[in-house]
Amino acid sequence: MMHTDVVIVGGGISGLYTALNIQDNVKVLVITKEELSCCNSYLAQGGISVARDSNDIQRFIEDTCRAGGYNNSLEAVNILVKESRQNINRLIQLGVKFDMDGNDFNYTKEGAHRINRILHCKDRTGEIIHGVLTSQCKSKKNITLSENVTMTDLIVKNNQCLGIQIKSGDVEDSVSAHITVLATGGVGGIFKSTTNNTAIKGEGMAIALKHGIEMKDLDKIQFHPTALYENSEKQRFLISESVRGEGAILINNKGERFIDELKPRDVVTKAIDKEIKNNNSKYVYLDARHLGKTFLINRFPTIYKECLNRGIDITKDLIPILPAQHYIMGGIKVDTKATSSANNLYAVGEVSCTGVHGNNRLASNSLLESLVFSHRAAIDIGIKLRKLNCDKYKIKKLSFNQSDNKDILINKILSLRGDLKDELYTNR
Ligand code: SIN
């Protein structure tokens, strides 16, 4: 059995940023089930929202709540927006270079934002931030990054989380930890068509559900309007909402525009679904041609290249798109310090639910949520570690069956959202 002060499960932006914000005298182990880059934050293209200035605070809060159908936790939204700039400044201090326009940032726009307030690194924002956080973590003596290690179970006794069980290759082991942080991401891998990395199958949520840890809003699943159509069900390549933010339009197979492209995501997705059904087609089109070749290649180099590899030149061709599962607003219920209903268990990023997104997440609020609430988790962990009498926790090995975990989550989502039956991997 290994021992550490803090074990973090998941090496996406939430996991790494939590690790970096914990004080240097605390031993932190971060495990990831595949390599570090196998996470959804790595795939984030569009960017990260931030309040432009004090005049933008109220407007950003309103935009977030309007997109969320006013079902958001107002407390969480206030924190998200008010703490946005300080976390962006920290990222910049750590070495992230956002795209600039002269001396100011090049803010872009996405659906349901009333102004341009999204920072980006071309169309590889998540990958760039993740790269910077990875090298920062590697440079710190108190942080160990351990790849290809799977969490097979949480160790919970009397509602006290005592660590995790792990598997690496054929070797099973336990990690006892004063604090456990789940940063295991979303549920895309249990959907047939998703923009997520399909290796991420809601493991953290499933294991939490098994232990009776409180969950929230598991019925709130977001479908991104513009995933690239390919003739197979699988991980779909995302065409970032920022392409629409920069002026691309949606048209049906008669060449007609049918929706304001910058409405909230759920509205645009519904309109596309309707259009696809009404026209008995498999996709609609995104038209970015009028934005010009130089601009498109410079602003969206990844999208340009990925589409070209699939025979679509976005400077000349229409892009066939359809909605695909993208995000889950619900997850492990946490407070604004990221603490769950089990003692000493935190959840950050997509696996968690602060209620900040309401029914439908505002574009580019996911990376921001990861930063703001991971930072808060790290602060709270520091306080808690000082209070803990660590010797009293003794753990013993528990038995575990991995496939049961996934079924628990799929069945739970199905019980809330029977309408998603055909979208999920299920035998029912
Ligand atoms: C995108 O670039 O469209 C994704 C951004 C997000 O999910 O917020």
Tab-separated table of C-alpha atoms in Angstrom, residues 101-338:
chain	number	residue	atom	x	y	z
A	101	ASP	CA	-4.306	41.962	-30.485
A	102	GLY	CA	-1.499	44.501	-30.086
A	103	ASN	CA	-1.243	45.161	-26.359
A	104	ASP	CA	-4.636	43.715	-25.488
A	105	PHE	CA	-5.940	40.170	-25.555
A	106	ASN	CA	-7.711	38.958	-28.664
A	107	TYR	CA	-11.067	38.166	-27.060
A	108	THR	CA	-13.398	36.057	-29.151
A	109	LYS	CA	-17.104	35.353	-28.905
A	110	GLU	CA	-19.238	32.243	-28.630
A	111	GLY	CA	-22.941	31.483	-28.324
A	112	ALA	CA	-24.982	33.407	-25.725
A	113	HIS	CA	-22.118	35.713	-24.697
A	114	ARG	CA	-23.226	39.285	-25.251
A	115	ILE	CA	-19.674	40.506	-25.705
A	116	ASN	CA	-16.302	39.112	-26.754
A	117	ARG	CA	-14.828	37.737	-23.503
A	118	ILE	CA	-13.145	34.495	-24.488
A	119	LEU	CA	-9.390	34.136	-24.338
A	120	HIS	CA	-7.839	31.569	-26.609
A	121	CYS	CA	-4.629	30.129	-28.009
A	122	LYS	CA	-5.772	29.856	-31.623
A	123	ASP	CA	-7.956	26.696	-31.626
A	124	ARG	CA	-5.762	24.685	-29.227
A	125	THR	CA	-6.548	26.483	-25.974
A	126	GLY	CA	-6.962	23.377	-23.820
A	127	GLU	CA	-3.865	21.671	-25.197
A	128	ILE	CA	-1.692	24.752	-24.590
A	129	ILE	CA	-2.940	25.293	-21.021
A	130	HIS	CA	-2.609	21.593	-20.282
A	131	GLY	CA	0.967	21.585	-21.592
A	132	VAL	CA	1.956	24.506	-19.359
A	133	LEU	CA	0.339	22.958	-16.268
A	134	THR	CA	1.985	19.599	-16.994
A	135	SER	CA	5.471	21.085	-17.147
A	136	GLN	CA	4.808	23.136	-14.011
A	137	CYS	CA	3.697	20.005	-12.147
A	138	LYS	CA	6.754	18.104	-13.396
A	139	SER	CA	9.011	20.822	-12.010
A	140	LYS	CA	7.602	20.499	-8.483
A	141	LYS	CA	9.206	18.090	-6.029
A	142	ASN	CA	6.021	17.506	-4.016
A	143	ILE	CA	3.960	16.400	-7.046
A	144	THR	CA	4.219	12.926	-8.591
A	145	LEU	CA	2.472	12.328	-11.908
A	146	SER	CA	1.706	8.684	-12.485
A	147	GLU	CA	0.343	7.669	-15.891
A	148	ASN	CA	-1.472	4.464	-16.877
A	149	VAL	CA	-2.824	3.911	-13.394
A	150	THR	CA	-6.578	3.335	-13.063
A	151	MET	CA	-8.650	4.054	-9.993
A	152	THR	CA	-10.687	0.900	-9.465
A	153	ASP	CA	-12.508	2.024	-6.340
A	154	LEU	CA	-12.760	4.638	-3.657
A	155	ILE	CA	-12.079	3.491	-0.124
A	156	VAL	CA	-14.904	4.867	1.969
A	157	LYS	CA	-15.630	3.918	5.570
A	158	ASN	CA	-18.325	5.569	7.679
A	159	ASN	CA	-18.651	8.274	5.028
A	160	GLN	CA	-14.940	9.010	5.326
A	161	CYS	CA	-12.848	8.748	2.170
A	162	LEU	CA	-9.563	7.078	3.037
A	163	GLY	CA	-8.010	6.832	-0.413
A	164	ILE	CA	-8.405	4.743	-3.531
A	165	GLN	CA	-7.751	1.345	-4.992
A	166	ILE	CA	-5.701	1.291	-8.155
A	167	LYS	CA	-4.624	-0.996	-10.930
A	168	SER	CA	-1.591	-0.643	-13.153
A	169	GLY	CA	-1.248	-3.387	-15.727
A	170	ASP	CA	-2.086	-6.509	-13.726
A	171	VAL	CA	-0.939	-5.094	-10.429
A	172	GLU	CA	-3.564	-3.980	-7.927
A	173	ASP	CA	-2.717	-1.768	-5.005
A	174	SER	CA	-4.207	0.795	-2.622
A	175	VAL	CA	-3.279	4.384	-2.019
A	176	SER	CA	-4.134	5.718	1.396
A	177	ALA	CA	-4.495	9.471	1.433
A	178	HIS	CA	-5.721	12.092	3.860
A	179	ILE	CA	-7.505	13.776	0.970
A	180	THR	CA	-8.841	12.326	-2.281
A	181	VAL	CA	-9.737	14.546	-5.220
A	182	LEU	CA	-11.756	13.227	-8.156
A	183	ALA	CA	-10.962	15.034	-11.398
A	184	THR	CA	-12.035	12.194	-13.657
A	185	GLY	CA	-13.973	14.218	-16.242
A	186	GLY	CA	-17.268	13.557	-17.961
A	187	VAL	CA	-19.249	10.744	-19.495
A	188	GLY	CA	-18.651	10.981	-23.280
A	189	GLY	CA	-17.316	7.425	-23.543
A	190	ILE	CA	-20.696	5.931	-22.620
A	191	PHE	CA	-22.343	7.757	-25.553
A	192	LYS	CA	-22.238	6.444	-29.100
A	193	SER	CA	-21.506	9.852	-30.574
A	194	THR	CA	-19.438	12.333	-28.592
A	195	THR	CA	-16.855	15.078	-28.990
A	196	ASN	CA	-15.112	13.742	-25.850
A	197	ASN	CA	-12.152	11.458	-25.586
A	198	THR	CA	-13.990	8.134	-25.607
A	199	ALA	CA	-11.667	6.637	-22.987
A	200	ILE	CA	-13.453	8.817	-20.440
A	201	LYS	CA	-16.527	6.912	-19.386
A	202	GLY	CA	-17.781	8.573	-16.211
A	203	GLU	CA	-15.745	6.310	-13.930
A	204	GLY	CA	-15.524	8.824	-11.091
A	205	MET	CA	-19.274	9.392	-11.077
A	206	ALA	CA	-20.020	5.688	-11.277
A	207	ILE	CA	-17.805	4.835	-8.320
A	208	ALA	CA	-19.211	7.748	-6.310
A	209	LEU	CA	-22.756	6.567	-7.085
A	210	LYS	CA	-21.857	3.071	-5.888
A	211	HIS	CA	-20.805	4.496	-2.537
A	212	GLY	CA	-23.967	6.536	-2.169
A	213	ILE	CA	-22.132	9.841	-2.479
A	214	GLU	CA	-24.580	12.616	-3.324
A	215	MET	CA	-25.005	13.396	-7.005
A	216	LYS	CA	-26.797	16.238	-8.728
A	217	ASP	CA	-28.287	16.986	-12.156
A	218	LEU	CA	-27.225	13.778	-13.913
A	219	ASP	CA	-30.063	14.358	-16.357
A	220	LYS	CA	-28.454	17.556	-17.660
A	221	ILE	CA	-26.422	16.510	-20.659
A	222	GLN	CA	-25.190	18.943	-23.271
A	223	PHE	CA	-24.968	18.186	-26.979
A	224	HIS	CA	-22.575	20.431	-28.906
A	225	PRO	CA	-24.251	21.707	-32.067
A	226	THR	CA	-21.298	21.395	-34.419
A	227	ALA	CA	-19.407	18.118	-34.437
A	228	LEU	CA	-17.966	17.123	-37.804
A	229	TYR	CA	-20.147	14.564	-39.559
A	230	GLU	CA	-18.386	11.335	-40.450
A	231	ASN	CA	-20.079	8.173	-41.501
A	232	SER	CA	-19.602	6.265	-38.238
A	233	GLU	CA	-20.561	6.472	-34.587
A	234	LYS	CA	-17.535	7.391	-32.511
A	235	GLN	CA	-15.524	10.256	-31.112
A	236	ARG	CA	-16.362	13.126	-33.367
A	237	PHE	CA	-14.041	15.964	-34.227
A	238	LEU	CA	-15.329	19.255	-32.830
A	239	ILE	CA	-15.787	22.345	-34.949
A	240	SER	CA	-15.410	24.969	-32.259
A	241	GLU	CA	-18.253	27.308	-31.422
A	242	SER	CA	-15.735	30.103	-31.907
A	243	VAL	CA	-15.915	29.442	-35.672
A	244	ARG	CA	-19.517	30.649	-35.413
A	245	GLY	CA	-18.345	33.343	-33.002
A	246	GLU	CA	-16.080	34.647	-35.765
A	247	GLY	CA	-18.981	34.702	-38.230
A	248	ALA	CA	-19.559	31.255	-39.768
A	249	ILE	CA	-23.199	30.455	-40.468
A	250	LEU	CA	-25.381	27.346	-40.375
A	251	ILE	CA	-27.326	26.350	-43.469
A	252	ASN	CA	-29.542	23.403	-44.375
A	253	ASN	CA	-29.301	21.280	-47.494
A	254	LYS	CA	-31.393	23.837	-49.391
A	255	GLY	CA	-28.796	26.477	-48.609
A	256	GLU	CA	-31.118	28.282	-46.165
A	257	ARG	CA	-30.055	29.771	-42.859
A	258	PHE	CA	-32.380	28.496	-40.119
A	259	ILE	CA	-31.156	29.767	-36.739
A	260	ASP	CA	-29.218	32.574	-35.088
A	261	GLU	CA	-25.906	30.717	-34.719
A	262	LEU	CA	-25.035	32.440	-31.456
A	263	LYS	CA	-28.068	31.423	-29.433
A	264	PRO	CA	-27.308	29.214	-26.397
A	265	ARG	CA	-26.024	25.752	-27.293
A	266	ASP	CA	-29.170	23.840	-26.389
A	267	VAL	CA	-31.247	26.112	-28.642
A	268	VAL	CA	-28.894	25.759	-31.622
A	269	THR	CA	-28.654	21.986	-31.112
A	270	LYS	CA	-32.465	21.641	-31.078
A	271	ALA	CA	-32.758	23.709	-34.254
A	272	ILE	CA	-30.166	21.533	-36.028
A	273	ASP	CA	-31.852	18.320	-34.843
A	274	LYS	CA	-35.176	19.575	-36.165
A	275	GLU	CA	-33.653	20.584	-39.487
A	276	ILE	CA	-31.966	17.189	-39.878
A	277	LYS	CA	-35.229	15.341	-39.109
A	278	ASN	CA	-37.397	17.559	-41.313
A	279	ASN	CA	-35.056	17.204	-44.294
A	280	ASN	CA	-34.430	13.524	-43.680
A	281	SER	CA	-30.699	14.179	-43.851
A	282	LYS	CA	-27.785	13.211	-41.613
A	283	TYR	CA	-26.281	16.638	-41.166
A	284	VAL	CA	-26.519	20.349	-41.899
A	285	TYR	CA	-23.666	22.594	-42.977
A	286	LEU	CA	-21.444	25.152	-41.381
A	287	ASP	CA	-20.277	27.729	-43.888
A	288	ALA	CA	-17.068	29.547	-42.984
A	289	ARG	CA	-15.894	30.279	-46.525
A	290	HIS	CA	-16.652	34.003	-46.403
A	291	LEU	CA	-14.214	34.430	-43.480
A	292	GLY	CA	-11.350	34.130	-45.955
A	293	LYS	CA	-8.513	31.685	-46.423
A	294	THR	CA	-5.784	33.644	-44.599
A	295	PHE	CA	-7.956	34.311	-41.584
A	296	LEU	CA	-9.231	30.730	-41.327
A	297	ILE	CA	-5.824	29.107	-41.637
A	298	ASN	CA	-4.276	31.468	-39.115
A	299	ARG	CA	-7.120	31.511	-36.584
A	300	PHE	CA	-8.197	27.862	-36.808
A	301	PRO	CA	-5.101	25.905	-37.917
A	302	THR	CA	-6.126	22.675	-36.192
A	303	ILE	CA	-9.665	22.664	-37.549
A	304	TYR	CA	-8.346	23.551	-41.009
A	305	LYS	CA	-5.817	20.709	-40.922
A	306	GLU	CA	-8.115	18.084	-39.397
A	307	CYS	CA	-10.856	18.836	-41.931
A	308	LEU	CA	-8.374	18.838	-44.816
A	309	ASN	CA	-7.145	15.402	-43.680
A	310	ARG	CA	-10.731	14.248	-44.119
A	311	GLY	CA	-11.055	15.807	-47.576
A	312	ILE	CA	-12.823	19.037	-46.557
A	313	ASP	CA	-11.165	22.369	-47.321
A	314	ILE	CA	-13.001	24.752	-44.976
A	315	THR	CA	-11.816	27.735	-47.018
A	316	LYS	CA	-13.709	26.363	-50.063
A	317	ASP	CA	-16.140	23.686	-48.880
A	318	LEU	CA	-19.194	23.551	-46.665
A	319	ILE	CA	-18.547	21.627	-43.446
A	320	PRO	CA	-21.086	18.848	-42.701
A	321	ILE	CA	-21.960	18.935	-39.002
A	322	LEU	CA	-24.362	17.394	-36.527
A	323	PRO	CA	-24.831	17.614	-32.750
A	324	ALA	CA	-22.925	15.185	-30.511
A	325	GLN	CA	-22.727	14.616	-26.767
A	326	HIS	CA	-20.235	17.123	-25.365
A	327	TYR	CA	-20.621	17.779	-21.641
A	328	ILE	CA	-22.548	16.837	-18.528
A	329	MET	CA	-23.660	19.687	-16.288
A	330	GLY	CA	-24.374	17.284	-13.421
A	331	GLY	CA	-22.046	15.132	-11.409
A	332	ILE	CA	-20.864	14.661	-7.845
A	333	LYS	CA	-22.635	17.281	-5.781
A	334	VAL	CA	-20.091	19.667	-4.289
A	335	ASP	CA	-20.143	22.972	-2.469
A	336	THR	CA	-18.190	26.017	-3.565
A	337	LYS	CA	-15.019	24.589	-2.011
A	338	ALA	CA	-15.451	21.435	-4.113
